Amino acid sequence: PVPGDSVVGYVTRGRGVSIHRADCPNLLMLVQEPERRLDIDWKELEGEKFMVRLALEATDRRGLYADLATAVSATGTDIRSFELHSADGHVSGELAVEVGNLAHLQKILKAARRVKGVTEVARRERLTSDVRNVESGV
């Protein structure tokens, strides 16, 4: 999750508290054990970055990769990995980017969608979680 996401804490067995987006399919197990659920909120964060993977689909064209990197970088975003594959005029793959919060992520997605040839770009699951950056609402 990134700041701004609706999040839920889940008390694991032997590994502390696991933080999930409220819409995470892994939370289905909470139906059977609601006592392990924690209501949590984000702390105010200044300068913290979170790694997020973006899945991308596009129609291949000359300059697509450069235009995509330029558009994402123009949002003030650091691209940590960029792995796209092209076959038969179709490009698919993913980018890993550092985001500060949900609004920043939405800005990146909007910029990527504006690139000529991009047909779909969406967030994938988190790369890392950092429970230091949430505090219990309980």
PDB file of C-alpha atoms in Angstrom:
ATOM      1  CA  PRO A   1       0.000   0.000   0.000  1.00  0.00           C
ATOM      2  CA  VAL A   2       0.942   3.642  -0.400  1.00  0.00           C
ATOM      3  CA  PRO A   3      -0.204   6.602   1.701  1.00  0.00           C
ATOM      4  CA  GLY A   4      -3.757   7.430   0.745  1.00  0.00           C
ATOM      5  CA  ASP A   5      -4.784   3.809   0.187  1.00  0.00           C
ATOM      6  CA  SER A   6      -7.448   2.509   2.518  1.00  0.00           C
ATOM      7  CA  VAL A   7      -5.548  -0.028   4.645  1.00  0.00           C
ATOM      8  CA  VAL A   8      -6.266  -2.778   7.162  1.00  0.00           C
ATOM      9  CA  GLY A   9      -3.928  -4.459   9.630  1.00  0.00           C
ATOM     10  CA  TYR A  10      -4.000  -8.220  10.093  1.00  0.00           C
ATOM     11  CA  VAL A  11      -2.387  -9.917  13.093  1.00  0.00           C
ATOM     12  CA  THR A  12      -0.384 -12.822  11.690  1.00  0.00           C
ATOM     13  CA  ARG A  13       0.777 -15.903  13.541  1.00  0.00           C
ATOM     14  CA  GLY A  14       4.408 -15.333  14.449  1.00  0.00           C
ATOM     15  CA  ARG A  15       5.156 -12.440  12.059  1.00  0.00           C
ATOM     16  CA  GLY A  16       3.540  -9.419  13.702  1.00  0.00           C
ATOM     17  CA  VAL A  17       1.058  -7.247  11.856  1.00  0.00           C
ATOM     18  CA  SER A  18       0.688  -7.439   8.088  1.00  0.00           C
ATOM     19  CA  ILE A  19      -0.651  -4.355   6.294  1.00  0.00           C
ATOM     20  CA  HIS A  20      -2.946  -4.791   3.272  1.00  0.00           C
ATOM     21  CA  ARG A  21      -4.964  -2.508   1.048  1.00  0.00           C
ATOM     22  CA  ALA A  22      -8.614  -2.727   2.108  1.00  0.00           C
ATOM     23  CA  ASP A  23      -9.485  -4.238  -1.296  1.00  0.00           C
ATOM     24  CA  CYS A  24      -6.769  -6.940  -1.114  1.00  0.00           C
ATOM     25  CA  PRO A  25      -8.099 -10.424  -1.920  1.00  0.00           C
ATOM     26  CA  ASN A  26      -5.856 -11.861   0.827  1.00  0.00           C
ATOM     27  CA  LEU A  27      -8.185 -10.276   3.380  1.00  0.00           C
ATOM     28  CA  LEU A  28     -10.956 -12.778   2.633  1.00  0.00           C
ATOM     29  CA  MET A  29      -9.569 -14.861   5.502  1.00  0.00           C
ATOM     30  CA  LEU A  30     -10.673 -12.122   7.913  1.00  0.00           C
ATOM     31  CA  VAL A  31     -14.262 -13.238   7.509  1.00  0.00           C
ATOM     32  CA  GLN A  32     -13.470 -16.334   9.590  1.00  0.00           C
ATOM     33  CA  GLU A  33     -11.239 -14.499  12.121  1.00  0.00           C
ATOM     34  CA  PRO A  34     -12.414 -10.887  12.557  1.00  0.00           C
ATOM     35  CA  GLU A  35     -10.606 -10.597  15.900  1.00  0.00           C
ATOM     36  CA  ARG A  36      -7.282 -10.545  14.000  1.00  0.00           C
ATOM     37  CA  ARG A  37      -8.257  -7.404  12.066  1.00  0.00           C
ATOM     38  CA  LEU A  38      -6.905  -3.987  13.129  1.00  0.00           C
ATOM     39  CA  ASP A  39      -8.275  -0.648  12.004  1.00  0.00           C
ATOM     40  CA  ILE A  40      -5.300   1.519  11.052  1.00  0.00           C
ATOM     41  CA  ASP A  41      -4.569   4.885   9.497  1.00  0.00           C
ATOM     42  CA  TRP A  42      -1.542   6.338   7.759  1.00  0.00           C
ATOM     43  CA  LYS A  43       0.812   8.590   9.679  1.00  0.00           C
ATOM     44  CA  GLU A  44       1.687  11.904   8.086  1.00  0.00           C
ATOM     45  CA  LEU A  45       4.828  11.188   6.078  1.00  0.00           C
ATOM     46  CA  GLU A  46       7.326  13.664   4.697  1.00  0.00           C
ATOM     47  CA  GLY A  47       9.667  12.489   1.964  1.00  0.00           C
ATOM     48  CA  GLU A  48       8.957   8.750   2.311  1.00  0.00           C
ATOM     49  CA  LYS A  49       8.865   6.782  -0.950  1.00  0.00           C
ATOM     50  CA  PHE A  50       7.150   3.494  -1.693  1.00  0.00           C
ATOM     51  CA  MET A  51       7.927   1.110  -4.543  1.00  0.00           C
ATOM     52  CA  VAL A  52       4.958   0.304  -6.788  1.00  0.00           C
ATOM     53  CA  ARG A  53       4.853  -1.895  -9.890  1.00  0.00           C
ATOM     54  CA  LEU A  54       2.831  -0.807 -12.885  1.00  0.00           C
ATOM     55  CA  ALA A  55       1.628  -3.253 -15.545  1.00  0.00           C
ATOM     56  CA  LEU A  56       1.631  -1.789 -19.043  1.00  0.00           C
ATOM     57  CA  GLU A  57       0.177  -2.755 -22.419  1.00  0.00           C
ATOM     58  CA  ALA A  58       0.789  -0.766 -25.601  1.00  0.00           C
ATOM     59  CA  THR A  59       0.920  -0.839 -29.361  1.00  0.00           C
ATOM     60  CA  ASP A  60       4.570  -0.864 -30.388  1.00  0.00           C
ATOM     61  CA  ARG A  61       6.007   2.130 -32.211  1.00  0.00           C
ATOM     62  CA  ARG A  62       9.342   3.858 -32.620  1.00  0.00           C
ATOM     63  CA  GLY A  63      10.115   6.003 -29.572  1.00  0.00           C
ATOM     64  CA  LEU A  64       7.490   4.436 -27.297  1.00  0.00           C
ATOM     65  CA  TYR A  65       9.941   3.472 -24.544  1.00  0.00           C
ATOM     66  CA  ALA A  66      11.609   6.902 -24.579  1.00  0.00           C
ATOM     67  CA  ASP A  67       8.264   8.719 -24.530  1.00  0.00           C
ATOM     68  CA  LEU A  68       7.048   6.584 -21.645  1.00  0.00           C
ATOM     69  CA  ALA A  69      10.202   7.184 -19.598  1.00  0.00           C
ATOM     70  CA  THR A  70       9.990  10.922 -20.306  1.00  0.00           C
ATOM     71  CA  ALA A  71       6.306  11.122 -19.312  1.00  0.00           C
ATOM     72  CA  VAL A  72       6.820   9.237 -16.049  1.00  0.00           C
ATOM     73  CA  SER A  73       9.990  11.164 -15.175  1.00  0.00           C
ATOM     74  CA  ALA A  74       8.191  14.463 -15.823  1.00  0.00           C
ATOM     75  CA  THR A  75       5.927  13.693 -12.840  1.00  0.00           C
ATOM     76  CA  GLY A  76       8.972  13.869 -10.549  1.00  0.00           C
ATOM     77  CA  THR A  77       9.160  10.102 -10.358  1.00  0.00           C
ATOM     78  CA  ASP A  78      12.197   7.842 -10.132  1.00  0.00           C
ATOM     79  CA  ILE A  79      11.876   4.742 -12.322  1.00  0.00           C
ATOM     80  CA  ARG A  80      13.618   1.840 -10.552  1.00  0.00           C
ATOM     81  CA  SER A  81      13.074  -0.809 -13.222  1.00  0.00           C
ATOM     82  CA  PHE A  82      11.666  -0.783 -16.722  1.00  0.00           C
ATOM     83  CA  GLU A  83      11.004  -4.157 -18.331  1.00  0.00           C
ATOM     84  CA  LEU A  84       8.930  -4.201 -21.492  1.00  0.00           C
ATOM     85  CA  HIS A  85       8.771  -6.824 -24.227  1.00  0.00           C
ATOM     86  CA  SER A  86       7.636  -6.369 -27.794  1.00  0.00           C
ATOM     87  CA  ALA A  87       6.218  -9.036 -30.103  1.00  0.00           C
ATOM     88  CA  ASP A  88       4.035  -8.733 -33.174  1.00  0.00           C
ATOM     89  CA  GLY A  89       3.471  -5.020 -32.685  1.00  0.00           C
ATOM     90  CA  HIS A  90       2.335  -5.415 -29.064  1.00  0.00           C
ATOM     91  CA  VAL A  91       4.274  -4.301 -25.976  1.00  0.00           C
ATOM     92  CA  SER A  92       3.688  -5.620 -22.466  1.00  0.00           C
ATOM     93  CA  GLY A  93       5.604  -5.519 -19.236  1.00  0.00           C
ATOM     94  CA  GLU A  94       6.063  -3.496 -16.114  1.00  0.00           C
ATOM     95  CA  LEU A  95       7.738  -0.534 -14.519  1.00  0.00           C
ATOM     96  CA  ALA A  96       8.725  -0.200 -10.868  1.00  0.00           C
ATOM     97  CA  VAL A  97       8.436   3.387  -9.668  1.00  0.00           C
ATOM     98  CA  GLU A  98       8.881   5.223  -6.379  1.00  0.00           C
ATOM     99  CA  VAL A  99       5.802   7.107  -5.232  1.00  0.00           C
ATOM    100  CA  GLY A 100       5.149   9.338  -2.256  1.00  0.00           C
ATOM    101  CA  ASN A 101       1.401   8.836  -1.931  1.00  0.00           C
ATOM    102  CA  LEU A 102      -1.759   7.849  -3.768  1.00  0.00           C
ATOM    103  CA  ALA A 103      -2.120  11.253  -5.478  1.00  0.00           C
ATOM    104  CA  HIS A 104       1.424  10.908  -6.852  1.00  0.00           C
ATOM    105  CA  LEU A 105       0.635   7.411  -8.138  1.00  0.00           C
ATOM    106  CA  GLN A 106      -2.509   8.679  -9.865  1.00  0.00           C
ATOM    107  CA  LYS A 107      -0.464  11.443 -11.520  1.00  0.00           C
ATOM    108  CA  ILE A 108       1.992   8.835 -12.862  1.00  0.00           C
ATOM    109  CA  LEU A 109      -0.818   6.628 -14.198  1.00  0.00           C
ATOM    110  CA  LYS A 110      -2.454   9.602 -15.919  1.00  0.00           C
ATOM    111  CA  ALA A 111       0.835  10.654 -17.545  1.00  0.00           C
ATOM    112  CA  ALA A 112       1.560   7.110 -18.772  1.00  0.00           C
ATOM    113  CA  ARG A 113      -1.952   6.742 -20.218  1.00  0.00           C
ATOM    114  CA  ARG A 114      -1.428   9.902 -22.277  1.00  0.00           C
ATOM    115  CA  VAL A 115       1.570   8.409 -24.102  1.00  0.00           C
ATOM    116  CA  LYS A 116       0.684   7.591 -27.697  1.00  0.00           C
ATOM    117  CA  GLY A 117       0.251   3.826 -28.109  1.00  0.00           C
ATOM    118  CA  VAL A 118      -0.361   3.004 -24.441  1.00  0.00           C
ATOM    119  CA  THR A 119      -3.576   1.010 -24.235  1.00  0.00           C
ATOM    120  CA  GLU A 120      -3.515   0.070 -20.545  1.00  0.00           C
ATOM    121  CA  VAL A 121      -1.508   0.868 -17.442  1.00  0.00           C
ATOM    122  CA  ALA A 122      -2.485  -0.252 -13.954  1.00  0.00           C
ATOM    123  CA  ARG A 123      -1.037  -0.784 -10.519  1.00  0.00           C
ATOM    124  CA  ARG A 124       0.189  -4.218  -9.527  1.00  0.00           C
ATOM    125  CA  GLU A 125       0.648  -5.520  -5.986  1.00  0.00           C
ATOM    126  CA  ARG A 126       3.183  -3.939  -3.672  1.00  0.00           C
ATOM    127  CA  LEU A 127       6.886  -4.773  -3.822  1.00  0.00           C
ATOM    128  CA  THR A 128       7.639  -4.094  -0.183  1.00  0.00           C
ATOM    129  CA  SER A 129       5.712  -3.208   2.904  1.00  0.00           C
ATOM    130  CA  ASP A 130       6.873  -0.972   5.678  1.00  0.00           C
ATOM    131  CA  VAL A 131       4.757  -1.271   8.802  1.00  0.00           C
ATOM    132  CA  ARG A 132       6.713   1.568  10.449  1.00  0.00           C
ATOM    133  CA  ASN A 133       4.668   3.984   8.350  1.00  0.00           C
ATOM    134  CA  VAL A 134       1.244   3.108   9.704  1.00  0.00           C
ATOM    135  CA  GLU A 135      -0.158   3.537  13.133  1.00  0.00           C
ATOM    136  CA  SER A 136      -2.949   1.647  14.773  1.00  0.00           C
ATOM    137  CA  GLY A 137      -6.321   3.302  14.903  1.00  0.00           C
ATOM    138  CA  VAL A 138      -7.289   1.034  17.792  1.00  0.00           C
TER     139      VAL A 138
END
